[in-house]
Coordinates of C-alpha atoms in Angstrom, one line a residue:
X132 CA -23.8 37.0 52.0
X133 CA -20.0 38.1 51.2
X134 CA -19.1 34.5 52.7
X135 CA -21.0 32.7 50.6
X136 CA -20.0 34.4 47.2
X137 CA -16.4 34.3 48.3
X138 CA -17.1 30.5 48.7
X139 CA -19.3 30.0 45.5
X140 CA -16.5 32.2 43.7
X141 CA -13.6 29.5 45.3
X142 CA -15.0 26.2 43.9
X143 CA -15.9 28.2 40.2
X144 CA -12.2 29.1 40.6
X145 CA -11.5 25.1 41.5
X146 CA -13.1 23.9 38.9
X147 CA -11.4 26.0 36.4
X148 CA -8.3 25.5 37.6
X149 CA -9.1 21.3 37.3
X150 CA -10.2 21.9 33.5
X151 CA -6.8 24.3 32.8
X152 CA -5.0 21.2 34.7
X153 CA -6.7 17.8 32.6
X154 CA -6.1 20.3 29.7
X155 CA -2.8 20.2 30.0
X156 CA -2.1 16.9 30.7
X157 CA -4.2 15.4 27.6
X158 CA -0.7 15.6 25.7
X159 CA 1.2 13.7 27.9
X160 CA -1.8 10.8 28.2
X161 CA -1.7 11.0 24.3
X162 CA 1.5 10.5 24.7
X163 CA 1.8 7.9 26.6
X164 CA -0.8 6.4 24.7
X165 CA 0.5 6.8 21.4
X166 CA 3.8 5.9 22.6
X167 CA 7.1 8.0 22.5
X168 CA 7.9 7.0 19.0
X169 CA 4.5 7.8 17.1
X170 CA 3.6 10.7 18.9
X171 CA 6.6 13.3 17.1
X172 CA 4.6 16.0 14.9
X173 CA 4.8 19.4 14.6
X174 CA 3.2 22.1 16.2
X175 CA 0.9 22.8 13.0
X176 CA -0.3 19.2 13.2
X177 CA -0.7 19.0 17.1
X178 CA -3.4 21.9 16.5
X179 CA -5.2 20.1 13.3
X180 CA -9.2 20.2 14.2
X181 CA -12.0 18.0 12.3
X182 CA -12.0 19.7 9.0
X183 CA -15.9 19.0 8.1
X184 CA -16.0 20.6 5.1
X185 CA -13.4 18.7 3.7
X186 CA -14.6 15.4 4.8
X187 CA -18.0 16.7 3.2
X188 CA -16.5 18.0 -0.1
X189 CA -14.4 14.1 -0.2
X190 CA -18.0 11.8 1.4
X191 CA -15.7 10.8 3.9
X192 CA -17.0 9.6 7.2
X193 CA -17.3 12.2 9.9
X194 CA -15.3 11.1 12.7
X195 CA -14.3 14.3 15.1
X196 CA -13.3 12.1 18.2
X197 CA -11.4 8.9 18.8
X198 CA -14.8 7.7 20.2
X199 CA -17.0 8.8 17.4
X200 CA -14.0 6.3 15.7
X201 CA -14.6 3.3 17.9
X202 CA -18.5 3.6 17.0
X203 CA -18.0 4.0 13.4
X204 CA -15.8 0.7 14.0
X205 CA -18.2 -1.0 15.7
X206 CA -16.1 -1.6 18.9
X207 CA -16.0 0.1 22.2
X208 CA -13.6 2.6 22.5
X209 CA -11.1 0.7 25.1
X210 CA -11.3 -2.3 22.4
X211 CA -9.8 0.2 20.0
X212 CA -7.3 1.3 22.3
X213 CA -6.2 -2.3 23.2
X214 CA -5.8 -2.8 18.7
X215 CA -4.0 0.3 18.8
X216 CA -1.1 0.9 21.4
X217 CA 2.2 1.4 20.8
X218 CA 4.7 -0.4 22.9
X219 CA 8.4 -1.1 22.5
X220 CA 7.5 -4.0 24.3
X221 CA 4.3 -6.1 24.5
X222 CA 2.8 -9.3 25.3
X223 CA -0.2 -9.2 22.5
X224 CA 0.8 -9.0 19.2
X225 CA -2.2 -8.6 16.6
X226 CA 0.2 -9.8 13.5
X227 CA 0.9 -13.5 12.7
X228 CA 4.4 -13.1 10.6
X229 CA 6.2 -15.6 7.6
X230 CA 8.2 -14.7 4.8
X231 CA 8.1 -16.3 1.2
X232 CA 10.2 -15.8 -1.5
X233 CA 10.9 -13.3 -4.0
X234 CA 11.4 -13.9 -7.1
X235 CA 14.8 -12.1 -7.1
X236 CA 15.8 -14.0 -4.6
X237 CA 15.9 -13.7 -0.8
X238 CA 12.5 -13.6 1.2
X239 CA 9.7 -11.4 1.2
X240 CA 8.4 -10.3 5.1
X241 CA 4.5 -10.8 5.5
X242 CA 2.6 -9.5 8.8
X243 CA -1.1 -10.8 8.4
X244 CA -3.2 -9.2 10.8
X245 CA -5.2 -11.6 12.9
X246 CA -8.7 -12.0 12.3
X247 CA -10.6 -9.1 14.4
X248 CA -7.8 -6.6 13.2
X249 CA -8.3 -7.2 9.6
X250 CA -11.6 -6.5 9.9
X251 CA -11.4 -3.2 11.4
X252 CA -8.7 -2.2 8.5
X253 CA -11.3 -4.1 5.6
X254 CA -13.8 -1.6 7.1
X255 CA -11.7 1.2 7.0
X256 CA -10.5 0.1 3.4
X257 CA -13.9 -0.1 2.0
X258 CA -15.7 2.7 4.0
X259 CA -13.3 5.2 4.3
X260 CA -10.1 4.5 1.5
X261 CA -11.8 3.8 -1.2
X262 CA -14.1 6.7 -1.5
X263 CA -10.6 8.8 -2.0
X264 CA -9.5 8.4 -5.5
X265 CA -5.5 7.7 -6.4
X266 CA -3.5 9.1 -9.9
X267 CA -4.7 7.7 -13.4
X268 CA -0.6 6.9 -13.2
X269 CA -1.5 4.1 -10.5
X270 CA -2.8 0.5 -11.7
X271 CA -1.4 -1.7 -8.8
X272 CA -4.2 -2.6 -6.7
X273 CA -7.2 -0.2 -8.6
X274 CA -10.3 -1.3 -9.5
X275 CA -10.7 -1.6 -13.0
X276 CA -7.2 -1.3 -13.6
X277 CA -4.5 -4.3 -13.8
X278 CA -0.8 -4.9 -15.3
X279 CA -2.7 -4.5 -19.1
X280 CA -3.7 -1.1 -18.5
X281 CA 0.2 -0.2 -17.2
X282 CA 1.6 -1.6 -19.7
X283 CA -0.6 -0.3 -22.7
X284 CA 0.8 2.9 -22.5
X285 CA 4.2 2.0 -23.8
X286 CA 3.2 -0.7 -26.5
X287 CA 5.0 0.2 -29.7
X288 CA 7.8 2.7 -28.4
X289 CA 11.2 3.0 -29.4
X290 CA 12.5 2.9 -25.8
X291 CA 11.5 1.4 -22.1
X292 CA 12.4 2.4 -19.3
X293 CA 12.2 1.1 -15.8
X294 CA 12.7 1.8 -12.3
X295 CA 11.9 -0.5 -9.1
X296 CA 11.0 1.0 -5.6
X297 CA 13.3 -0.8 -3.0
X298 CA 11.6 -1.4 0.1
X299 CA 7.9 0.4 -1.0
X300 CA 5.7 -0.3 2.0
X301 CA 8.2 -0.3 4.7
X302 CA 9.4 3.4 3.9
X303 CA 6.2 4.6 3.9
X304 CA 6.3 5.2 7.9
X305 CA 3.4 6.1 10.4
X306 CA 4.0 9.8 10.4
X307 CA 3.7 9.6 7.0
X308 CA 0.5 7.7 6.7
X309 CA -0.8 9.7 9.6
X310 CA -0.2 13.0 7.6
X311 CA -2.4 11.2 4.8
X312 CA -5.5 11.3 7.8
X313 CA -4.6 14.9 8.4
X314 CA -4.4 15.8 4.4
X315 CA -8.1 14.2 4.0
X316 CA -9.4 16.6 7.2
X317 CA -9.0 14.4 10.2
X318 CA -7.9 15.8 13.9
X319 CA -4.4 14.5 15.2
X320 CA -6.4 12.5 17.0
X321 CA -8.1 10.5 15.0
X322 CA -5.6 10.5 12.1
X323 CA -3.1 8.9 15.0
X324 CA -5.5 6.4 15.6
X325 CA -6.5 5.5 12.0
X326 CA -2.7 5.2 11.3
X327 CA -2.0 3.1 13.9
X328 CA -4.6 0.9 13.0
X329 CA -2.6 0.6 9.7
X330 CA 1.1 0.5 10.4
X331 CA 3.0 -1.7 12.1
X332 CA 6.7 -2.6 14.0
X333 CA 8.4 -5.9 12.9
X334 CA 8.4 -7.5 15.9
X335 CA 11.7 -10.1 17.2
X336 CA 9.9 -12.6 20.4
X337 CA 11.3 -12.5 23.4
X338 CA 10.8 -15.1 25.8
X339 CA 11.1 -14.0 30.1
X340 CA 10.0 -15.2 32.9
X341 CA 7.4 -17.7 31.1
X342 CA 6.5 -14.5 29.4
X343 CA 7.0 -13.9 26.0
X344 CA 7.1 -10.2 24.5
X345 CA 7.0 -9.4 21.0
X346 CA 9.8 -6.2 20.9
X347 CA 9.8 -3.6 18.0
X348 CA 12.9 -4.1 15.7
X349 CA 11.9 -0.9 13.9
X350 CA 9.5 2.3 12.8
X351 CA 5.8 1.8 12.6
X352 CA 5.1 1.1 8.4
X353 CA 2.8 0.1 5.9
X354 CA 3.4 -4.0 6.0
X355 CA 2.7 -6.2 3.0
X356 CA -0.4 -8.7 4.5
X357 CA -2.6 -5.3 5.5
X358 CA -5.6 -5.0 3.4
X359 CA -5.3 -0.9 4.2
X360 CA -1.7 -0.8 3.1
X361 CA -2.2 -1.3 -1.0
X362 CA -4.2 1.8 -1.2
X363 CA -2.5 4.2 1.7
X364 CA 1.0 3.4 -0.3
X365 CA -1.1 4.8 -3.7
X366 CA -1.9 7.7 -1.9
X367 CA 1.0 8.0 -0.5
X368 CA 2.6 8.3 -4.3
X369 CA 0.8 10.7 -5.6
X370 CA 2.9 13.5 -5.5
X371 CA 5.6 11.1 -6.6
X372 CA 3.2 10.4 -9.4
X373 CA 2.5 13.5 -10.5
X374 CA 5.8 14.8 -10.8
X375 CA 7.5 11.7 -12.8
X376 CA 5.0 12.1 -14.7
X377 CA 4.9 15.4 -15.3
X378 CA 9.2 14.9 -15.9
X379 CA 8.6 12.4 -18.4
X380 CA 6.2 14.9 -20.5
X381 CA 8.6 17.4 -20.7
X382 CA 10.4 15.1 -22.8
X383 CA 7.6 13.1 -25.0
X384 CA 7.7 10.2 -22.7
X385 CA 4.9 8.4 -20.6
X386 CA 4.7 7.4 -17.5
X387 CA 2.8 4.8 -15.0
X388 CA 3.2 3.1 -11.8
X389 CA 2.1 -0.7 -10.9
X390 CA 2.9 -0.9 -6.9
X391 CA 7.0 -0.2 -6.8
X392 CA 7.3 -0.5 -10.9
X393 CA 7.7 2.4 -12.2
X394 CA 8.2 2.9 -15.9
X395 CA 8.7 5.5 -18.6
X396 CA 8.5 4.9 -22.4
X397 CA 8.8 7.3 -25.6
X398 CA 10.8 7.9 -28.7
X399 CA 14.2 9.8 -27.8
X400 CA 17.4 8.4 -26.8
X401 CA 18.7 11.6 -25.3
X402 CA 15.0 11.8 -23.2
X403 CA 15.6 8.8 -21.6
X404 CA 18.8 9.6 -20.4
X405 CA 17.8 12.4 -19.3
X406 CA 15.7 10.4 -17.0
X407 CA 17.6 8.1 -16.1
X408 CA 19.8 11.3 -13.9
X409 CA 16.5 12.7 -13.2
X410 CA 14.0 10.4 -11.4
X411 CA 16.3 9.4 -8.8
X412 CA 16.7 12.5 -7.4
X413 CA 12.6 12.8 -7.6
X414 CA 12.2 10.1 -5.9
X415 CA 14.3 10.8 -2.7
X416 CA 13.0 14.0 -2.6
X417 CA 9.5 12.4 -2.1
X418 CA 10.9 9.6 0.7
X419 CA 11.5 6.6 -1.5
X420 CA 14.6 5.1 -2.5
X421 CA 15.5 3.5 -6.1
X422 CA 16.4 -0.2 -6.4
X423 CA 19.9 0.5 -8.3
X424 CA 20.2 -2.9 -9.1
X425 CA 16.6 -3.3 -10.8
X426 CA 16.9 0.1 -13.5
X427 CA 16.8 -1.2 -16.9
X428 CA 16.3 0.7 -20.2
X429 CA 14.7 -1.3 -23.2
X430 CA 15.2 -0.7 -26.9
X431 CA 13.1 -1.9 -29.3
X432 CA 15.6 -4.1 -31.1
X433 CA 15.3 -6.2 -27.7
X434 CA 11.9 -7.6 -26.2
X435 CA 10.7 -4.8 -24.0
X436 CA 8.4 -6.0 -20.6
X437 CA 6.4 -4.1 -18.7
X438 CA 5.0 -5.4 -16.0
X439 CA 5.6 -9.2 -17.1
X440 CA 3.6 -8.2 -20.6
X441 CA 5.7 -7.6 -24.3
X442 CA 5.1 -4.4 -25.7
X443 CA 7.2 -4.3 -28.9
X444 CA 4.6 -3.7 -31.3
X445 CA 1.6 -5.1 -30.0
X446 CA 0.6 -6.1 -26.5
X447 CA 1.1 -9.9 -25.5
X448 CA 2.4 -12.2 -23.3
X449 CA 6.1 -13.6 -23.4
X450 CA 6.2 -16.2 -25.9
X451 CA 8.0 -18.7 -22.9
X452 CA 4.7 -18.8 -21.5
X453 CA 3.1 -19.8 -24.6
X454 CA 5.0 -22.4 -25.8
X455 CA 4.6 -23.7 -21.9
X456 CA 1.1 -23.8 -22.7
X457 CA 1.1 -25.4 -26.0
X458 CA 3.5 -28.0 -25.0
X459 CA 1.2 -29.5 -22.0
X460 CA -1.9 -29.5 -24.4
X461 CA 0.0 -31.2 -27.5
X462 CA 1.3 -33.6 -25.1
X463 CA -2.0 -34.0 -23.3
X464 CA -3.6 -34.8 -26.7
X465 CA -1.2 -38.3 -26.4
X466 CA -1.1 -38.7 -22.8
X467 CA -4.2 -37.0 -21.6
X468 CA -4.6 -33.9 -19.3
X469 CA -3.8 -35.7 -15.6
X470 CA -0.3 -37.3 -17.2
X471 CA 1.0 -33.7 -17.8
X472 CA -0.1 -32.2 -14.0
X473 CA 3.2 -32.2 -13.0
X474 CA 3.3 -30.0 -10.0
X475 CA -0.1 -31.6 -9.2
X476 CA -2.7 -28.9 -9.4
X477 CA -5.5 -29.5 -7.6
X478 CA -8.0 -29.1 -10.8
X479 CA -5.1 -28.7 -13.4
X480 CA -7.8 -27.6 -16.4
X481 CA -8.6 -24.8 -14.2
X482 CA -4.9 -23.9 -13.8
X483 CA -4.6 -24.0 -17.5
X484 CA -8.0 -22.0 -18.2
X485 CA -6.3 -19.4 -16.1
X486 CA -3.3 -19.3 -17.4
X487 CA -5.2 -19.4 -21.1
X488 CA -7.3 -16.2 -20.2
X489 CA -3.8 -14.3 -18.7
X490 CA -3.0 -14.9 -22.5
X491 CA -6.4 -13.9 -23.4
X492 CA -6.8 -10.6 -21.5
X493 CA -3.2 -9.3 -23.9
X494 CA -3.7 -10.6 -26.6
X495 CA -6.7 -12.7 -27.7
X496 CA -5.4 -13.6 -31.2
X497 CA -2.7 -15.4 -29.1
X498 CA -5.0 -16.9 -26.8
X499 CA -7.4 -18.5 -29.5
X500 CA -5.6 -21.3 -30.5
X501 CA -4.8 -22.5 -27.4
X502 CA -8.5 -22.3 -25.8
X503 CA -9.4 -24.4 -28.8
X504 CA -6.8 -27.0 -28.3
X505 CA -7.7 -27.4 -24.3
X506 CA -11.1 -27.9 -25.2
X507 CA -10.7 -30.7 -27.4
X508 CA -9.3 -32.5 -24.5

């Protein structure tokens, strides 16, 4: 009898003893599988649990395990470890990349995700993002909000003033958009995987062997092609928001944000150069950097733009683009509408109808005369 519970009292030991072990070694698998970069965090986050109540309170979806994730997804969960790794080195990449240009000059980086990835970070985006709500200082990529509503703030105000985010998505890094998971009540877990289905390495190829790898040229980040990456890099402002703009109240002055446009606008000189030694400081402090070339400060002697709109005393657009407009439809009036299609527009009345309604949407004194003119063509 004493043999027997000795031996029963062994294996309960065993077994122990192999849970204590695979508890143990789940770090170093995480690890492993989140790779060495993404995995840093401190202690307090390594410990962060499903916060249910806060998911609740927010109608977020309730996802307490990386597979819970997959399901929600719609994808098994080594399908969501195969979108997800993070290698120096790898043979899949789930990115296609080009550039185009700026208009500044030089060349904008885009990483488009490839077909099945976007639609894991569309489903994210829709199901998950957008049920969390971003400043009223943000209008870049909000629903119901556009380049009018930033601008109409500072229509009519003595002085302008602007500052330009250099590099916005790529400074917004994966420990930083997994600390956005953790903030909304995810578990490391999941907010690692969420994050890593929404940053990414630029990528140089490499060709070896007959084998080409795509290696990592630098930190996971927001890219600009991601459908997630509009809204993470609002939420990721906010507290940038709400302190500019609670700087620029302390001097009469308001403030919004479109994307990395940020701008300021109000009555006093002295306010505005006050700003113009305080935001930068702000703004470091919070993990962005200002574009030193791009600050400009607007008086109202001067046309003031915000946002590609003239706010001097009423809200239009700039009268180049106007007297672009009415110069193709007086001369289509002679020539007709096809002989002025110069940069050959697939359905050039369409082009101009848009480019009418842009005038519209500011202004639609301005626009009136001009939609009348196109159609009497």
């Amino acid at each position: 009898m004493i043999d027997w519970y000795q031996q029963w009292r062994g294996e309960v030991e065993q077994r122990r003893q192999e849970r204590e072990r695979r508890r143990l070694e789940r770090p170093l698998q995480d690890r492993r599988y989140f790779g060495e970069e993404t995995w840093g965090a401190s202690a307090e986050h390594l410990k962060a649990e499903t916060d249910e109540p806060c998911l609740q309170h927010l109608y977020l979806p309730l996802l307490r395990s990386e597979k819970e994730l997959a399901a929600w997804l719609g994808i098994p969960l080594t399908r969501l470890r195969w979108f997800t790794r993070d290698q120096p080195a790898d043979t899949v990449w789930h990115y296609v990349a080009h550039s185009v240009p700026k208009r500044s000059g030089g060349q904008r980086l885009i990483l488009a995700p490839k077909r099945d990835l976007k639609a894991l970070q569309r489903h994210v985006l829709h199901h998950l993002l957008n049920h969390v709500s971003v400043t009223e200082m943000a209008h870049g990529f909000v629903a119901g909000r556009s380049i009018i509503s930033n601008a109409q703030p500072h229509v009519g105000k003595e002085i302008v003033l602007n500052f330009d985010l250099a590099d916005f998505f790529p400074s917004i890094t994966f420990p930083r958009v997994r600390g956005l998971f953790l903030s909304l009540g995810y578990s490391f877990s999941v907010a690692s995987v969420l994050a890593l289905l929404c940053t990414e390495h630029e990528r140089e190829a490499f060709d070896h062997d007959g084998t080409r790898y795509f290696i990592s040229v630098g930190p996971r980040h927001l890219v600009q092609g991601a459908p997630t990456s509009p809204t993470l890099a609002n939420l990721a402002a906010a507290r940038l928001d709400r302190r500019l703009a609670g700087l620029g109240r302390v001097q009469g002055f308001a403030y919004t944000r479109y994307a990395d446009d940020l701008t300021f606008s109000g009555d006093e000189v002295a306010g505005a150069y006050w700003l113009l030694k305080s935001v930068p400081p702000i703004v470091r402090e919070e993990g962005f950097v200002i574009h030193e070339g791009k600050t400009r400060l607007f008086r109202q002697s001067a046309r003031q733009v915000v946002t590609g709109l003239v706010v001097n005393e009423q809200l239009g657009t700039p009268r180049e683009l106007r007297r672009r407009v009415r110069a193709i439809l007086h001369k289509a009036h002679q020539t007709g509408l096809e002989a002025q299609n110069h940069d050959g527009h697939a359905d050039f009345r369409a082009y101009l109808q848009g480019l009418i309604g842009f005038i519209h949407e500011a202004n639609p004194a301005q626009a009136a005369p001009l939609r009348a003119a196109l159609a009497a063509l």
